[in-house]
Structure formats: structure tokens, C-alpha cells
Amino acid sequence: MPPVFRFAPSPNGHLHLGHAYSALLNFDRARETGGRLLLRIEDIDATRCRTEYETAIYEDLAWLGIAWETPVRRQSEHFGEYRAALDRLSALGLVYPAFESRAEIARLIAAREADGPWPRDPDGAPLYPGDARSLSAEERERLIVSGAPYALRLDMAAACGRPAGLTWNELGEGGDGERGIVPARPEAWGDVILARKEIPTSYHLSVVVDDALQGVSEIVRGHDLFYATAVHRLLQVLLGLPAPVYRHHPLIRDEAGRKLSKSSRSTGLRELRAAGVAPAAIRQLVGLG
Ligand code: GLU
């Protein structure tokens, strides 16, 4: 079977050179290997995603000379599939609702930090400090019926008790030069959010469900998602999904060495195109000349 690749942008802004690099790497890998290239629109967050950005993604990728298979999968059309996966994790007793607001979480962390540093995840965010896991079934029910907002969290300690020797095959490189068979440490992320009351899925859950449903065999994406792969591998094992191989690539940075943002004008593909830069020059700019 030919390998399957995907480029999976979120339509919450315009594409920049970093996206161009990732999309071109996927496109080139698919061409080199006789593989297929899929495009997936990661638009689960309706408050941040806009159809005009989605349209712009198609235009910018086509301008770069990238061709992808249709139909394009739009995550917002597949909430039922994510819900089914969530239900399977719930049936394993691995999901619980947590009702703290962001402000309450910040207060809890501040209180814990009075006794010393509170652990942070690989992205630098403090781990969930609450104890909603130990709420009684009646209390959960009462809060849900009262209409309180909540996040559905993975009980990481219970989930990690299941698969032994969790690893992935890294064809690219991690931040510390990790490659080959890499140990996955999902516990570093604490009780991650799998869904919210108002968005019945999350990045982690939908990416894992989609990669499996679409038969993606090699995931080519930025370094910033290297450590998140541990959570993805855990969910794949818990849900009985196949393990793709991963190729994390370095991020394109600005002159000051910062990660590019969707609002930085000097590196936006639209701005570069308007300034007369040709697609071949974009390849040169990201080092794929
Ligand atoms: N949608 C994610 C982003 O735009 C990428 C997800 C992935 O490649 O796993 O950063």
C-alpha cells in the first residue's frame, strides 16, 4: 500500500513560511515515495476558525504548486466520530469531568506554588492541579445538570497503567536529537483535556481519530508537536488504532529566532505573493530549493 501523508492546518489565520515548509515537505515525501497526500482542515474551534481562512489555505497551497486528494476532511463535520472515541475511553473509566474555571485553576496553581514549583508540561503550561477526579458520581451529575461548564479530562495515571513500554518511531528529530524508537512519556502532560462541554473533542483526540480513519502512515509535522506525540501514542493504544511513523521537522524562525506567528506580516504567504515573490523562491526561502 502506498504511504499516506497529510497536511493539517487550522483555519484560524493565514499561512506563513512555516506552514509552507511543512506542506512542501509532505508533498515532496509523497512524491518521492509514490504516496498519497491528504489535506485536513482542523476547525474544531468555531470561535477561532473562519471559512475565509480555509479558502485562503486552498489558494495558497495551490499557488505553491501543491496538489492534494479531495474531498478534504473538515473536522467540524465529524464530531460524531470523535464522540464515539471519547465514549470508548469513558467506558474504560479513563475520563472525568472537571468543573474548575481558568481563574480557579490559576488560583489553585498559585496556592500549590506556595509550597514549591508546580510541575509543567513540555509546552511549559502548569499541569492540571485540581481534584475533580475524586468527585462522587452524584456530585458530577448534580453539577452537569446545573449547567456548569466543564472539561472532560483523561485520567492520566489510570491510562498510563495500561500500555507498557509505549514508544514511537521517529524518522525526524526531537529537541534533544531523539530519533529511531523513542520512549513516549504521556504522564508529562498530566490529565489532558479530551473535550469540553461546548466543543465535544480536542486537538489530541481528533488528530488521533482522523489519522487512523484516513489511514495516515507517516506524519510529517513541526517540532512543536514532538512531545505531544506521547499523548497521541497513548490514545492510539487505548483506542486500538495503528501507530503511524513520525517525522518532526525543525521550525522556520524569524530573524530574532522566534517561532513564526499567523499574524507576522513579513512571513505570510499572501504578503510574499503580493510582493512578487514566486513559489520557487518560497522553496528557496525555507531551504528546499
Ligand atoms: N492543526 C495543527 C496545527 O495547525 C497541526 C496538527 C498536526 O499536524 O498534528 O498546528
Coordinates of C-alpha atoms and ligand atoms in Angstrom, one line a residue:
M1 CA 0.0 0.0 0.0
P2 CA 1.4 3.5 -0.8
P3 CA 2.3 5.6 2.2
V4 CA -0.3 8.2 3.2
F5 CA 0.7 11.7 4.3
R6 CA -1.3 14.7 5.5
F7 CA -1.0 18.4 6.0
A8 CA -3.4 19.5 8.7
P9 CA -3.6 23.3 9.2
S10 CA -6.1 25.1 11.4
P11 CA -8.0 27.9 9.6
N12 CA -7.5 30.5 12.3
G13 CA -5.2 32.7 10.4
H14 CA -3.3 32.9 7.1
L15 CA -0.5 30.5 6.3
H16 CA 3.1 31.6 6.7
L17 CA 6.5 30.3 5.7
G18 CA 6.4 27.7 8.4
H19 CA 3.3 26.2 7.0
A20 CA 4.7 26.3 3.5
Y21 CA 7.7 24.3 4.7
S22 CA 5.6 21.7 6.4
A23 CA 3.2 21.4 3.4
L24 CA 6.1 21.2 0.9
L25 CA 7.9 18.5 2.9
N26 CA 4.7 16.4 3.0
F27 CA 4.2 17.0 -0.7
D28 CA 7.8 16.1 -1.6
R29 CA 7.7 13.0 0.6
A30 CA 4.5 11.8 -1.0
R31 CA 6.0 12.3 -4.5
E32 CA 9.3 10.6 -3.6
T33 CA 7.6 7.6 -2.1
G34 CA 4.7 7.3 -4.6
G35 CA 2.5 8.1 -1.7
R36 CA -0.8 10.0 -1.3
L37 CA -1.1 13.5 0.2
L38 CA -4.3 14.4 2.1
L39 CA -5.3 17.8 3.4
R40 CA -7.2 18.1 6.6
I41 CA -8.8 21.2 7.9
E42 CA -8.6 21.3 11.7
D43 CA -11.5 23.5 12.5
I44 CA -13.0 22.2 15.7
D45 CA -12.8 25.6 17.5
A46 CA -15.6 27.6 15.8
T47 CA -14.7 30.7 17.8
R48 CA -11.3 31.0 16.2
C49 CA -11.7 29.3 12.7
R50 CA -13.2 31.2 9.7
T51 CA -14.1 30.0 6.2
E52 CA -12.3 32.8 4.6
Y53 CA -9.0 31.4 6.1
E54 CA -10.0 28.0 4.8
T55 CA -10.5 29.4 1.3
A56 CA -7.1 31.2 1.6
I57 CA -5.4 27.9 2.6
Y58 CA -6.6 26.2 -0.6
E59 CA -5.5 29.2 -2.7
D60 CA -2.1 29.5 -1.0
L61 CA -1.3 25.7 -1.3
A62 CA -2.4 25.6 -4.9
W63 CA -0.2 28.7 -5.6
L64 CA 2.8 26.8 -4.0
G65 CA 2.2 24.0 -6.6
I66 CA 0.9 21.5 -4.0
A67 CA -1.8 19.0 -5.1
W68 CA -3.9 17.1 -2.6
E69 CA -6.6 14.5 -2.7
T70 CA -10.2 15.5 -2.4
P71 CA -12.6 15.5 -0.6
V72 CA -10.8 17.4 2.1
R73 CA -11.7 16.2 5.6
R74 CA -13.1 19.1 7.7
Q75 CA -13.0 18.2 11.4
S76 CA -16.1 20.2 12.2
E77 CA -18.1 17.7 10.1
H78 CA -17.0 14.7 12.2
F79 CA -17.9 15.5 15.8
G80 CA -19.8 12.2 15.9
E81 CA -16.7 10.2 15.3
Y82 CA -14.7 12.0 18.0
R83 CA -17.7 11.5 20.4
A84 CA -17.6 7.7 19.7
A85 CA -13.9 7.6 20.5
L86 CA -14.5 9.6 23.7
D87 CA -17.3 7.2 24.7
R88 CA -14.9 4.3 24.3
L89 CA -12.3 6.0 26.6
S90 CA -15.1 6.8 29.1
A91 CA -16.3 3.2 29.1
L92 CA -12.7 2.2 30.1
G93 CA -13.2 4.5 33.1
L94 CA -10.4 6.9 31.9
V95 CA -12.4 10.2 31.5
Y96 CA -13.8 12.5 34.2
P97 CA -15.4 15.9 34.1
A98 CA -13.5 18.8 35.8
F99 CA -15.5 21.9 36.5
E100 CA -12.9 24.5 37.6
S101 CA -12.8 27.7 35.5
R102 CA -9.5 29.0 34.2
A103 CA -9.4 31.5 37.0
E104 CA -9.9 28.8 39.6
I105 CA -7.2 26.7 38.1
A106 CA -4.8 29.7 38.2
R107 CA -5.6 30.2 41.9
L108 CA -5.1 26.5 42.7
I109 CA -1.7 26.6 41.0
A110 CA -0.7 29.8 42.8
A111 CA -1.7 28.1 46.1
R112 CA 0.4 24.9 45.3
E113 CA 3.3 27.0 44.2
A114 CA 3.5 28.5 47.7
D115 CA 5.0 25.1 48.6
G116 CA 7.5 24.9 45.8
P117 CA 7.4 24.7 42.0
W118 CA 4.3 23.1 40.4
P119 CA 5.1 20.7 37.5
R120 CA 4.7 22.0 34.0
D121 CA 4.1 20.1 30.7
P122 CA 6.6 20.0 27.8
D123 CA 5.0 23.2 26.5
G124 CA 5.6 25.0 29.8
A125 CA 2.0 25.1 31.0
P126 CA 1.3 24.0 34.6
L127 CA -0.3 20.6 34.9
Y128 CA -3.9 20.4 36.0
P129 CA -3.9 21.0 39.8
G130 CA -7.5 20.1 40.6
D131 CA -9.0 17.0 42.2
A132 CA -12.2 16.7 40.2
R133 CA -11.2 13.1 39.6
S134 CA -12.3 12.2 43.1
L135 CA -15.8 13.9 42.9
S136 CA -18.6 11.4 43.5
A137 CA -20.8 10.3 40.7
E138 CA -23.7 12.2 42.3
E139 CA -21.8 15.4 42.6
R140 CA -20.7 15.2 38.9
E141 CA -24.3 14.6 37.9
R142 CA -25.6 17.5 40.0
L143 CA -23.0 19.9 38.5
I144 CA -23.7 18.7 34.9
V145 CA -27.5 19.0 35.4
S146 CA -27.0 22.5 36.9
G147 CA -25.5 23.6 33.5
A148 CA -22.0 24.2 34.9
P149 CA -19.3 24.3 32.2
Y150 CA -16.7 21.5 32.3
A151 CA -13.8 19.9 30.6
L152 CA -13.5 16.2 30.1
R153 CA -10.0 15.1 31.2
L154 CA -8.0 11.9 30.7
D155 CA -7.2 10.2 34.0
M156 CA -3.5 10.0 33.0
A157 CA -2.4 7.9 35.9
A158 CA -5.0 5.3 35.2
A159 CA -4.4 5.5 31.4
C160 CA -0.7 5.1 31.8
G161 CA -1.2 2.0 33.9
R162 CA -2.4 0.1 30.8
P163 CA 0.1 0.1 27.9
A164 CA 3.6 -1.0 28.8
G165 CA 6.7 0.3 27.0
L166 CA 5.0 2.9 24.9
T167 CA 7.3 4.2 22.1
W168 CA 7.1 5.7 18.6
N169 CA 9.3 5.5 15.6
E170 CA 10.8 8.9 14.9
L171 CA 12.2 9.5 11.4
G172 CA 12.9 13.2 12.1
E173 CA 14.4 14.5 15.2
G174 CA 13.3 15.6 18.7
G175 CA 14.5 18.7 20.6
D176 CA 17.3 16.7 22.2
G177 CA 18.2 14.8 19.0
E178 CA 16.0 11.9 19.8
R179 CA 15.4 9.6 16.8
G180 CA 14.5 6.0 16.0
I181 CA 12.5 4.2 18.6
V182 CA 11.7 7.0 21.2
P183 CA 10.1 6.3 24.6
A184 CA 6.7 8.1 25.0
R185 CA 6.1 9.8 28.3
P186 CA 2.5 11.0 28.2
E187 CA 2.5 11.4 32.0
A188 CA 4.5 14.6 31.5
W189 CA 1.2 16.2 30.3
G190 CA -0.9 15.4 33.3
D191 CA -4.7 15.0 32.9
V192 CA -5.0 16.5 29.4
I193 CA -8.4 17.8 28.2
L194 CA -10.1 15.5 25.7
A195 CA -13.3 17.5 25.1
R196 CA -15.2 20.4 26.6
K197 CA -18.9 20.9 27.2
E198 CA -19.1 23.3 24.2
I199 CA -16.5 21.5 21.9
P200 CA -17.1 17.8 22.1
T201 CA -13.4 17.0 21.2
S202 CA -9.9 18.4 21.4
Y203 CA -6.8 18.6 19.2
H204 CA -5.3 15.4 20.7
L205 CA -8.5 13.3 20.3
S206 CA -9.5 14.4 16.8
V207 CA -5.9 14.2 15.4
V208 CA -5.6 10.6 16.6
V209 CA -9.1 9.6 15.3
D210 CA -8.6 11.2 11.9
D211 CA -5.0 9.9 11.3
A212 CA -6.4 6.4 11.9
L213 CA -9.6 6.8 9.9
Q214 CA -7.7 8.4 7.0
G215 CA -5.0 5.7 7.1
V216 CA -2.2 8.2 7.6
S217 CA 1.0 6.2 7.8
E218 CA 3.7 8.9 8.1
I219 CA 3.1 12.1 10.0
V220 CA 5.3 15.0 8.9
R221 CA 4.8 18.0 11.2
G222 CA 6.7 20.6 13.2
H223 CA 8.9 20.1 16.1
D224 CA 6.5 21.9 18.4
L225 CA 4.3 18.7 18.3
F226 CA 7.2 16.3 19.1
Y227 CA 6.3 15.8 22.8
A228 CA 2.5 15.8 22.1
T229 CA 3.2 12.6 20.2
A230 CA 3.4 10.8 23.5
V231 CA -0.2 11.6 24.2
H232 CA -1.2 10.6 20.7
R233 CA 0.5 7.2 21.0
L234 CA -1.2 6.6 24.3
L235 CA -4.6 7.4 22.8
Q236 CA -3.9 5.2 19.8
V237 CA -3.1 2.2 22.1
L238 CA -6.2 2.8 24.3
L239 CA -8.4 3.1 21.2
G240 CA -6.8 0.1 19.4
L241 CA -5.6 2.3 16.5
P242 CA -2.5 1.6 14.4
A243 CA 0.8 3.5 15.0
P244 CA 2.0 5.8 12.2
V245 CA 5.6 6.7 12.0
Y246 CA 6.5 10.3 12.8
R247 CA 8.9 12.8 11.1
H248 CA 9.1 16.0 13.1
H249 CA 10.8 18.8 11.3
P250 CA 12.6 22.0 12.6
L251 CA 10.5 25.1 12.7
I252 CA 11.1 28.1 10.5
R253 CA 12.0 31.0 12.7
D254 CA 12.2 34.8 12.2
E255 CA 15.4 36.8 12.3
A256 CA 15.1 37.1 16.1
G257 CA 14.8 33.3 16.3
R258 CA 11.2 33.3 17.3
K259 CA 8.5 30.9 16.1
L260 CA 6.5 32.4 13.3
S261 CA 3.0 33.5 14.2
K262 CA -0.1 33.7 12.0
S263 CA -0.1 37.5 12.4
S264 CA 3.5 38.2 11.3
R265 CA 3.2 40.0 8.1
S266 CA 6.7 39.7 6.7
T267 CA 6.5 35.9 6.5
G268 CA 2.9 35.5 5.4
L269 CA 2.4 33.7 2.1
R270 CA -0.2 36.3 0.9
E271 CA 2.1 39.2 1.7
L272 CA 5.1 37.5 0.0
R273 CA 3.0 36.7 -3.1
A274 CA 1.7 40.3 -3.2
A275 CA 5.3 41.5 -3.0
G276 CA 6.0 39.5 -6.2
V277 CA 7.8 36.5 -4.6
A278 CA 7.4 33.4 -6.8
P279 CA 6.6 29.9 -5.5
A280 CA 10.0 28.7 -6.4
A281 CA 11.5 31.4 -4.3
I282 CA 9.4 30.3 -1.3
R283 CA 11.0 26.9 -1.7
Q284 CA 14.4 28.6 -1.6
L285 CA 13.4 30.7 1.5
V286 CA 12.6 27.6 3.5
G287 CA 15.7 25.7 2.4
L288 CA 14.0 23.3 -0.1
G289 CA 15.5 24.9 -3.2
Ligands
GLU1 N1 -3.6 21.6 13.2 C1 -2.3 21.6 13.8 C2 -1.6 23.0 13.6 O1 -2.1 23.7 12.7 C3 -1.3 20.6 13.3 C4 -1.7 19.2 13.7 C5 -0.8 18.1 13.4 O2 0.0 18.2 12.4 O3 -0.8 17.1 14.1 O4 -0.7 23.3 14.3

